PDB file of N, CA and C in Angstrom:
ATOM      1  N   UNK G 113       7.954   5.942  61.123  1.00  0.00           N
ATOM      2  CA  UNK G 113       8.479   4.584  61.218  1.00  0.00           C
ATOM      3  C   UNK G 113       9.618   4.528  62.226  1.00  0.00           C
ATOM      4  N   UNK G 114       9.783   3.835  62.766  1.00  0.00           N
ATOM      5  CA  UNK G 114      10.826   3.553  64.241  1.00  0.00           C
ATOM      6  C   UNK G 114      12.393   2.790  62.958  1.00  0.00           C
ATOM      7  N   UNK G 115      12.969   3.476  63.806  1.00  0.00           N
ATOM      8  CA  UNK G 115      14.419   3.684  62.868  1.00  0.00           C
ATOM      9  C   UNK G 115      14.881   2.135  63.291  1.00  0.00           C
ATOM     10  N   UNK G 116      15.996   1.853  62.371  1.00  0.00           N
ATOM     11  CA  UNK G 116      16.290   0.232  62.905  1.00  0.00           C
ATOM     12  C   UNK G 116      17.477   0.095  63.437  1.00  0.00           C
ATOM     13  N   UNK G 117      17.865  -0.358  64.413  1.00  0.00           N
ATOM     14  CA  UNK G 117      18.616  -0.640  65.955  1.00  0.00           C
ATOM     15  C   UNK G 117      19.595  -2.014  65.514  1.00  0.00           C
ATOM     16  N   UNK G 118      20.681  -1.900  65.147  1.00  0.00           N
ATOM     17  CA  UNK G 118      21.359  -3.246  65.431  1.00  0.00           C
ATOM     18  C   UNK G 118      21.896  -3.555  66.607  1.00  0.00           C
ATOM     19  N   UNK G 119      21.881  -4.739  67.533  1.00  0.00           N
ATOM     20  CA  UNK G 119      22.474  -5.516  68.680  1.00  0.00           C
ATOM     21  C   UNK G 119      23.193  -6.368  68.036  1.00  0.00           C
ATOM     22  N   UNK G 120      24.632  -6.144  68.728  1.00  0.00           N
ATOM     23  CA  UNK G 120      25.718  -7.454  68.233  1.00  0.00           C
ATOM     24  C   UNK G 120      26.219  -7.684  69.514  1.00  0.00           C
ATOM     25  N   UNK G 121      26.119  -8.869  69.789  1.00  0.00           N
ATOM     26  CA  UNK G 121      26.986  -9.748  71.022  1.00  0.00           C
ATOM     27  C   UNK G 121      28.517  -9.642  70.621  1.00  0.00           C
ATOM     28  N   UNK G 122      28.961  -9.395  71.556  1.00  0.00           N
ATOM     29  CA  UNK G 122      30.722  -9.517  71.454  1.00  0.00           C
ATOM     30  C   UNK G 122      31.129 -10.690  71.945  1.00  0.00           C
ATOM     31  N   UNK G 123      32.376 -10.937  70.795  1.00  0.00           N
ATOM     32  CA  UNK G 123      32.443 -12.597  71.103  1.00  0.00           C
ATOM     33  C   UNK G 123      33.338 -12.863  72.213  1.00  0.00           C
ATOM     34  N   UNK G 124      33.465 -13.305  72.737  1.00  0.00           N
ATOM     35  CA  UNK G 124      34.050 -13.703  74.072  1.00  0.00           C
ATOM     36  C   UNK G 124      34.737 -14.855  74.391  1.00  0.00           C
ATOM     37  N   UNK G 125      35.974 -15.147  74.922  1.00  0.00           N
ATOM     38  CA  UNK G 125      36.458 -16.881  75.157  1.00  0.00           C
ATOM     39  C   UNK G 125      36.753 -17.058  76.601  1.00  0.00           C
ATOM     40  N   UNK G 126      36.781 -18.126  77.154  1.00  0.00           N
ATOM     41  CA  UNK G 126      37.118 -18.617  78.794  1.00  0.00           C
ATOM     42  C   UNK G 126      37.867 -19.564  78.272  1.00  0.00           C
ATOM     43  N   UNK G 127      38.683 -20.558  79.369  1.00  0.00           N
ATOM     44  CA  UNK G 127      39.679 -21.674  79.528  1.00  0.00           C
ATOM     45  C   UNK G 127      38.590 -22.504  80.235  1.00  0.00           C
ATOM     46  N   UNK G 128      38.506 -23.811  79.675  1.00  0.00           N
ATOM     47  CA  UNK G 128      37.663 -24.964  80.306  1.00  0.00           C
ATOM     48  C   UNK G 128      37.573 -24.748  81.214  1.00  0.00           C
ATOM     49  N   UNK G 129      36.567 -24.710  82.123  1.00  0.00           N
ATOM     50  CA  UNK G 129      36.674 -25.304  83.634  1.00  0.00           C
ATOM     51  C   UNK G 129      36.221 -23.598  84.122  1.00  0.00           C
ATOM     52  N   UNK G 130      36.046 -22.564  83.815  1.00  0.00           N
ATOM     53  CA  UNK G 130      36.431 -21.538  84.117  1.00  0.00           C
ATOM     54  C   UNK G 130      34.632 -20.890  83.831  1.00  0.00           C
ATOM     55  N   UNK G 131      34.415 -20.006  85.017  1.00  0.00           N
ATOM     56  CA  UNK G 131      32.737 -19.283  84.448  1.00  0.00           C
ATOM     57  C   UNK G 131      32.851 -18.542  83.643  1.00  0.00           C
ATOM     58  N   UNK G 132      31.722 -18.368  82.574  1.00  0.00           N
ATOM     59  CA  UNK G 132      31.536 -17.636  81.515  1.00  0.00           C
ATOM     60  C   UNK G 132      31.701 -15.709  81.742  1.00  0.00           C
ATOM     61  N   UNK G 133      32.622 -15.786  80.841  1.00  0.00           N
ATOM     62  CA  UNK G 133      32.656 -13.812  81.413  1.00  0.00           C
ATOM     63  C   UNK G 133      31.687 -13.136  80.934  1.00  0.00           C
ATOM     64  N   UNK G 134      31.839 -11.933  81.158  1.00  0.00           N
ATOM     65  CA  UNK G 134      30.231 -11.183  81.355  1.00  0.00           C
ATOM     66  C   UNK G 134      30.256 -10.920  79.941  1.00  0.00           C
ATOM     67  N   UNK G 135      28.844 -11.396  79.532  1.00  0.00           N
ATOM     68  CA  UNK G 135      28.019 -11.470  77.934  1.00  0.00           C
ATOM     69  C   UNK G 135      28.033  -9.990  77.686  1.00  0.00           C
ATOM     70  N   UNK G 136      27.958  -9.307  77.374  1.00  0.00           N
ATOM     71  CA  UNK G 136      28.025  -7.946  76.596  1.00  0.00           C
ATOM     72  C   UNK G 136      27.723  -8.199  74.614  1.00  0.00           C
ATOM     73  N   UNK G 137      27.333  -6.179  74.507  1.00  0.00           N
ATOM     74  CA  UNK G 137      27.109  -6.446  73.619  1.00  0.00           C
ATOM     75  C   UNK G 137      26.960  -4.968  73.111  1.00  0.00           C
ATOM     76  N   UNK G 138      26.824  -4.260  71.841  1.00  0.00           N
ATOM     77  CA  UNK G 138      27.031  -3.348  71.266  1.00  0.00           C
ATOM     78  C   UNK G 138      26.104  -2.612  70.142  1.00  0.00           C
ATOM     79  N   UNK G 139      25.621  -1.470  70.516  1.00  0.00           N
ATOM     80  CA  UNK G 139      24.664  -0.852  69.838  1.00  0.00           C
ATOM     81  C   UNK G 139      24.728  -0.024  67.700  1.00  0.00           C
ATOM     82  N   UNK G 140      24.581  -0.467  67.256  1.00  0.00           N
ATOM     83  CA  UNK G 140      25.166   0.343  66.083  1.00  0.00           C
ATOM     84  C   UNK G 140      23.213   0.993  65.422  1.00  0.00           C
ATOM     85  N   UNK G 141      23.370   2.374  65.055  1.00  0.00           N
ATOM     86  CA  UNK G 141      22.590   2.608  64.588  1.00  0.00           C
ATOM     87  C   UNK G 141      21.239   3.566  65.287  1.00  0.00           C
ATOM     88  N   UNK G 142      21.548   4.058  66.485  1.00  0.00           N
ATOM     89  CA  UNK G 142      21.448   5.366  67.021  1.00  0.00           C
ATOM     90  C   UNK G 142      20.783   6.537  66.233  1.00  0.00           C
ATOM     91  N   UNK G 143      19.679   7.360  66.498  1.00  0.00           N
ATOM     92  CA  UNK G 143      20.101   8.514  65.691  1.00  0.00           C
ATOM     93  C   UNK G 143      19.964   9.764  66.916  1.00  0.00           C
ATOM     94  N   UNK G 144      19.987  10.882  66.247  1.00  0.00           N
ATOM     95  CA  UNK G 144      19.457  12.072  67.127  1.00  0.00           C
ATOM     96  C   UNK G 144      20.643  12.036  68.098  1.00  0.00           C
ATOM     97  N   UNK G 145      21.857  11.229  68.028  1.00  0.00           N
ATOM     98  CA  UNK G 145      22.722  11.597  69.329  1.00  0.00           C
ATOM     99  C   UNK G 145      22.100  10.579  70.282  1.00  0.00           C
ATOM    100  N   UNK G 146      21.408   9.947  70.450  1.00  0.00           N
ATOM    101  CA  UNK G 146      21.433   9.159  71.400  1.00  0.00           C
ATOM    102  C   UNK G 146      21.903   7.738  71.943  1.00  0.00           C
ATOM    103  N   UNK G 147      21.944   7.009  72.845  1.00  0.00           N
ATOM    104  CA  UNK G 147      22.786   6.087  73.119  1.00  0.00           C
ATOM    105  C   UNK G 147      21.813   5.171  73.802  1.00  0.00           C
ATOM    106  N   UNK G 148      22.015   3.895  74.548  1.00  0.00           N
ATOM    107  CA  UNK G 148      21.509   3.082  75.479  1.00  0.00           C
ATOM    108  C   UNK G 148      20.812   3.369  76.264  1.00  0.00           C
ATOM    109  N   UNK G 149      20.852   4.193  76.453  1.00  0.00           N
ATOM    110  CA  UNK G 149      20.281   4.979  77.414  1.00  0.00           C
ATOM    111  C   UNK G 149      18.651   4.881  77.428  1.00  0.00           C
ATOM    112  N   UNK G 150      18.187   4.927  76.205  1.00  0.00           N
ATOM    113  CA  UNK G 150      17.187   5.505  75.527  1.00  0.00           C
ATOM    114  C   UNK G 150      16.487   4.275  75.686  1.00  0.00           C
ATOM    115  N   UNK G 151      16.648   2.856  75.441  1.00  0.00           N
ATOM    116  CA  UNK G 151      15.964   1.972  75.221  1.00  0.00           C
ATOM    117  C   UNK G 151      15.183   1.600  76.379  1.00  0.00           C
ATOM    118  N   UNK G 152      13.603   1.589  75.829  1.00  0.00           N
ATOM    119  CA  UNK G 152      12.880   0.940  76.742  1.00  0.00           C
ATOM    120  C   UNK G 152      13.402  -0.036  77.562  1.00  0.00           C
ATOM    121  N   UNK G 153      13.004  -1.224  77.017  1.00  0.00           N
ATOM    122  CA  UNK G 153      13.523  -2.373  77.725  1.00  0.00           C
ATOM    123  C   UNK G 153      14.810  -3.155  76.948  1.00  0.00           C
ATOM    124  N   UNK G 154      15.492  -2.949  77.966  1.00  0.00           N
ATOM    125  CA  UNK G 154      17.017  -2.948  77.360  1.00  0.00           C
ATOM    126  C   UNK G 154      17.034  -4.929  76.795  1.00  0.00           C
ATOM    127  N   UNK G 155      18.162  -5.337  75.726  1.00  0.00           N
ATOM    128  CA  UNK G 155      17.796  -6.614  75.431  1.00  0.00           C
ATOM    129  C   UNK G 155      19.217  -7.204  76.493  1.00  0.00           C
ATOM    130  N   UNK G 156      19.274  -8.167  76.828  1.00  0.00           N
ATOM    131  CA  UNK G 156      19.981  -9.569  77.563  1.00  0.00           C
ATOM    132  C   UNK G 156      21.119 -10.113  76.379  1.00  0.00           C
ATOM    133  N   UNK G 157      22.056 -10.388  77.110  1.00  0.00           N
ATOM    134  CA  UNK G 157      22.822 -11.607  76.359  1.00  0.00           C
ATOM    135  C   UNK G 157      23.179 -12.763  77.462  1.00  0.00           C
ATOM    136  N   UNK G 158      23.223 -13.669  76.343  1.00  0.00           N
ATOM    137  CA  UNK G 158      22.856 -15.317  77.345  1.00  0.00           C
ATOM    138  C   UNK G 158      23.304 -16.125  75.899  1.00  0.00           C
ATOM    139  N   UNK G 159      24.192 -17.261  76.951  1.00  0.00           N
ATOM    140  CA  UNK G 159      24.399 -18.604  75.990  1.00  0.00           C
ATOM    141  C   UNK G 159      23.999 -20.038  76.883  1.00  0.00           C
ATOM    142  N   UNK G 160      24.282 -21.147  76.023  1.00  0.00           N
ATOM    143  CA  UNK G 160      23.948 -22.264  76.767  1.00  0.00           C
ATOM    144  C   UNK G 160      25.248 -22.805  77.085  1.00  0.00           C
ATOM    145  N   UNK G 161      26.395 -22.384  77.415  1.00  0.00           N
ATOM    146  CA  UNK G 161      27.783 -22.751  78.041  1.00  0.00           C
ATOM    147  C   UNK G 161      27.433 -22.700  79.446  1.00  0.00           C
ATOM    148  N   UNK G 162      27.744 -23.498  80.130  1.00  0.00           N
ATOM    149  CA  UNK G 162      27.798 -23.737  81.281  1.00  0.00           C
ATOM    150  C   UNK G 162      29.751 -23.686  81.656  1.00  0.00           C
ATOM    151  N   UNK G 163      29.689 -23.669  83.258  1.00  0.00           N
ATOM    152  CA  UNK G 163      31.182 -24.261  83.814  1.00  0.00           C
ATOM    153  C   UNK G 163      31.733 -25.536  83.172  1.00  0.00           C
ATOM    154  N   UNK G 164      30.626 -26.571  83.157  1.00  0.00           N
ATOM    155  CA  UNK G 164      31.458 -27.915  82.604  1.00  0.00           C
ATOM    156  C   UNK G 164      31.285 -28.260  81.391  1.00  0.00           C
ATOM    157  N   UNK G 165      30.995 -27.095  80.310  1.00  0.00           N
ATOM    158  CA  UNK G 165      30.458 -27.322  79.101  1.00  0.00           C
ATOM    159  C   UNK G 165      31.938 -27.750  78.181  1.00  0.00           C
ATOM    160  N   UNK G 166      31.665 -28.555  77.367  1.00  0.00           N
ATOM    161  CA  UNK G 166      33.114 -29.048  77.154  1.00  0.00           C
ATOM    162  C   UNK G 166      33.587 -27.967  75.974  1.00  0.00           C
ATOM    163  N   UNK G 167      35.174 -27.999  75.492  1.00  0.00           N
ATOM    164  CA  UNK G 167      35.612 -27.154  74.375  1.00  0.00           C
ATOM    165  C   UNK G 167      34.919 -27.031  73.570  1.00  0.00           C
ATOM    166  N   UNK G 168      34.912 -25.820  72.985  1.00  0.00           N
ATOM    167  CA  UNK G 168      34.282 -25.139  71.299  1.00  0.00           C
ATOM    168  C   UNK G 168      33.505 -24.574  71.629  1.00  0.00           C
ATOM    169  N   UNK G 169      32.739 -23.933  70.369  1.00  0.00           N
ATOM    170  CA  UNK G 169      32.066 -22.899  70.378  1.00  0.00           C
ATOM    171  C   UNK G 169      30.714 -22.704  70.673  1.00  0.00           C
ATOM    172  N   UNK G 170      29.981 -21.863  71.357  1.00  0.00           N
ATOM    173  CA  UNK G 170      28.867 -21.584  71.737  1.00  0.00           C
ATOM    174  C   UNK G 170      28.348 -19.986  71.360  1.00  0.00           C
ATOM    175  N   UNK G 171      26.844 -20.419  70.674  1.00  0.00           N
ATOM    176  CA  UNK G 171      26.767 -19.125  70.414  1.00  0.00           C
ATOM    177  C   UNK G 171      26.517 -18.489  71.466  1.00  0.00           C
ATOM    178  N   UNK G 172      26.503 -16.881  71.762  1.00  0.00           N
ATOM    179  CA  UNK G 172      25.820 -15.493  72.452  1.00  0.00           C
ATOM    180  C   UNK G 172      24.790 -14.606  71.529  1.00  0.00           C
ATOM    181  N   UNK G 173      23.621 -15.137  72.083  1.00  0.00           N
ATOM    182  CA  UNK G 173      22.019 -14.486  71.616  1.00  0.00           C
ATOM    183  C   UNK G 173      21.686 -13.512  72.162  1.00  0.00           C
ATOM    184  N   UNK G 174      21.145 -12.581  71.612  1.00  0.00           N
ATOM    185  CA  UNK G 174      20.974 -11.110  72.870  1.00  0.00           C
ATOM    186  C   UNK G 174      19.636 -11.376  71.906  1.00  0.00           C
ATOM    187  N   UNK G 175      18.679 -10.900  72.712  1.00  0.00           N
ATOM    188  CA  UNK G 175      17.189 -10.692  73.062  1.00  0.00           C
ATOM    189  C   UNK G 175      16.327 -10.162  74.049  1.00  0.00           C
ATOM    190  N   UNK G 176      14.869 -10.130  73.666  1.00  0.00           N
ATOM    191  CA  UNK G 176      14.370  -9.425  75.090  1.00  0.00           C
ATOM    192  C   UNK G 176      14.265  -7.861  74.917  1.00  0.00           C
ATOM    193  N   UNK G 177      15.063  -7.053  73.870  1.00  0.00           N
ATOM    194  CA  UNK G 177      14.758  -5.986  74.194  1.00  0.00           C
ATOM    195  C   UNK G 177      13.388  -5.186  73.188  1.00  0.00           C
ATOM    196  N   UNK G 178      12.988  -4.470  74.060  1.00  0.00           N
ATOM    197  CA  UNK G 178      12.123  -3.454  73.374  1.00  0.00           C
ATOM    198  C   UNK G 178      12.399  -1.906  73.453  1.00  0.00           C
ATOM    199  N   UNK G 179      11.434  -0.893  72.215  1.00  0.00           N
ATOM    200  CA  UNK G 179      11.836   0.253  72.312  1.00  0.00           C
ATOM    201  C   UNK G 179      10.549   1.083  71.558  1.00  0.00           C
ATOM    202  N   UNK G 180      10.347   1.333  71.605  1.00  0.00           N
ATOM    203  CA  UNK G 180       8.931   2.487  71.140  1.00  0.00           C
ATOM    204  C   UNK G 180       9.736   3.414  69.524  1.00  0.00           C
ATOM    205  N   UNK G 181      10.955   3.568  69.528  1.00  0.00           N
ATOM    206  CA  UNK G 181      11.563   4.440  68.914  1.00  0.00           C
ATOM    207  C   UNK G 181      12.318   3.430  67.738  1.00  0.00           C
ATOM    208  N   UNK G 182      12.150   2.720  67.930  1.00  0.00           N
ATOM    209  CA  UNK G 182      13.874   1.620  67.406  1.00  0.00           C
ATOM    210  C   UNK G 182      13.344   0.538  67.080  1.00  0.00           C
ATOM    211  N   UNK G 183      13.184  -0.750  65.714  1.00  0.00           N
ATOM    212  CA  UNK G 183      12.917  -1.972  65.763  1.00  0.00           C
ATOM    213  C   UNK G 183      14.651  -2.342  65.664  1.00  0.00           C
ATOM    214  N   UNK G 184      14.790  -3.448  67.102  1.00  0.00           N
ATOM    215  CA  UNK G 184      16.032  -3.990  67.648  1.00  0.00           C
ATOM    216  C   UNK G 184      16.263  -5.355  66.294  1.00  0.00           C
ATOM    217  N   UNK G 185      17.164  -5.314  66.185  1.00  0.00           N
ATOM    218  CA  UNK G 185      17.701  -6.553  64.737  1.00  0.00           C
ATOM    219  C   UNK G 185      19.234  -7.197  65.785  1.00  0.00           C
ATOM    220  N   UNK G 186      18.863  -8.468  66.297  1.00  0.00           N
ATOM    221  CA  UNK G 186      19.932  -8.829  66.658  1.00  0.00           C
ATOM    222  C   UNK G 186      21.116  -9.656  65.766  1.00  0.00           C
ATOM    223  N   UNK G 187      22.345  -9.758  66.767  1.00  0.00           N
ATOM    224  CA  UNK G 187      23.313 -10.324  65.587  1.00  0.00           C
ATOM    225  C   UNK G 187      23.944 -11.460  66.946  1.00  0.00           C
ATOM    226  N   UNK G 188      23.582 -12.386  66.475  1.00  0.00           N
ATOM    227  CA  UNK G 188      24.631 -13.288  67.520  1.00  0.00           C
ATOM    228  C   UNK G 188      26.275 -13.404  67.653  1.00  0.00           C
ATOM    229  N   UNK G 189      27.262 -13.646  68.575  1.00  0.00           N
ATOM    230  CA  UNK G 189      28.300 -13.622  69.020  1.00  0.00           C
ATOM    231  C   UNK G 189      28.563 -14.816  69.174  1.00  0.00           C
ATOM    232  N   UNK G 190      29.691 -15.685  69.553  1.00  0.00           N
ATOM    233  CA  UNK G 190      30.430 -16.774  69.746  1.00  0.00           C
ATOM    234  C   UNK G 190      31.328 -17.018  71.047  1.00  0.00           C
ATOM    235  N   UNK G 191      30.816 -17.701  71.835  1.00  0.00           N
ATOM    236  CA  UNK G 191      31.478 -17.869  73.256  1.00  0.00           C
ATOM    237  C   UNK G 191      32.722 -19.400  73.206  1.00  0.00           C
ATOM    238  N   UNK G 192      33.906 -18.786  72.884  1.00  0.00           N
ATOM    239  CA  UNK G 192      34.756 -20.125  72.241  1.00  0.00           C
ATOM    240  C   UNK G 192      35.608 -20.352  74.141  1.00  0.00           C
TER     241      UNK G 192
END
């Protein structure tokens, strides 16, 4: 059975008016010593904040990834 992989988006904030900083995100649940490295197809983080998106919060979704070894379980983040 392929071991299970958590993805958590790190939450992140900007000042109005300002581009979104780089989406990132964090692996928990590894075995054998291994790291990122390893994953097939690595997963994305992406929100729907734009430059002129007005105050408050927006989530950060990471998806997209695959792995032969690992079923990926994502956790969404908050882009305030």
């Amino acid at each position: 059975n392929k071991a299970q992989l958590t993805v958590t988006a790190n939450n992140q904030s900007r000042v109005y008016g300002a581009a979104n900083p780089s989406l990132t995100f964090v692996y928990a649940g590894f075995v054998n010593g291994e790291n990122g490295s390893v994953i097939d197809t690595p997963p994305v983080a992406s929100t729907s904040a734009t430059l002129l998106s007005g105050v408050g919060n927006y989530p950060i979704n990471v998806s997209g990834g695959t792995d032969n070894n690992y079923n990926l379980n994502y956790v969404s983040g908050t882009l305030t």
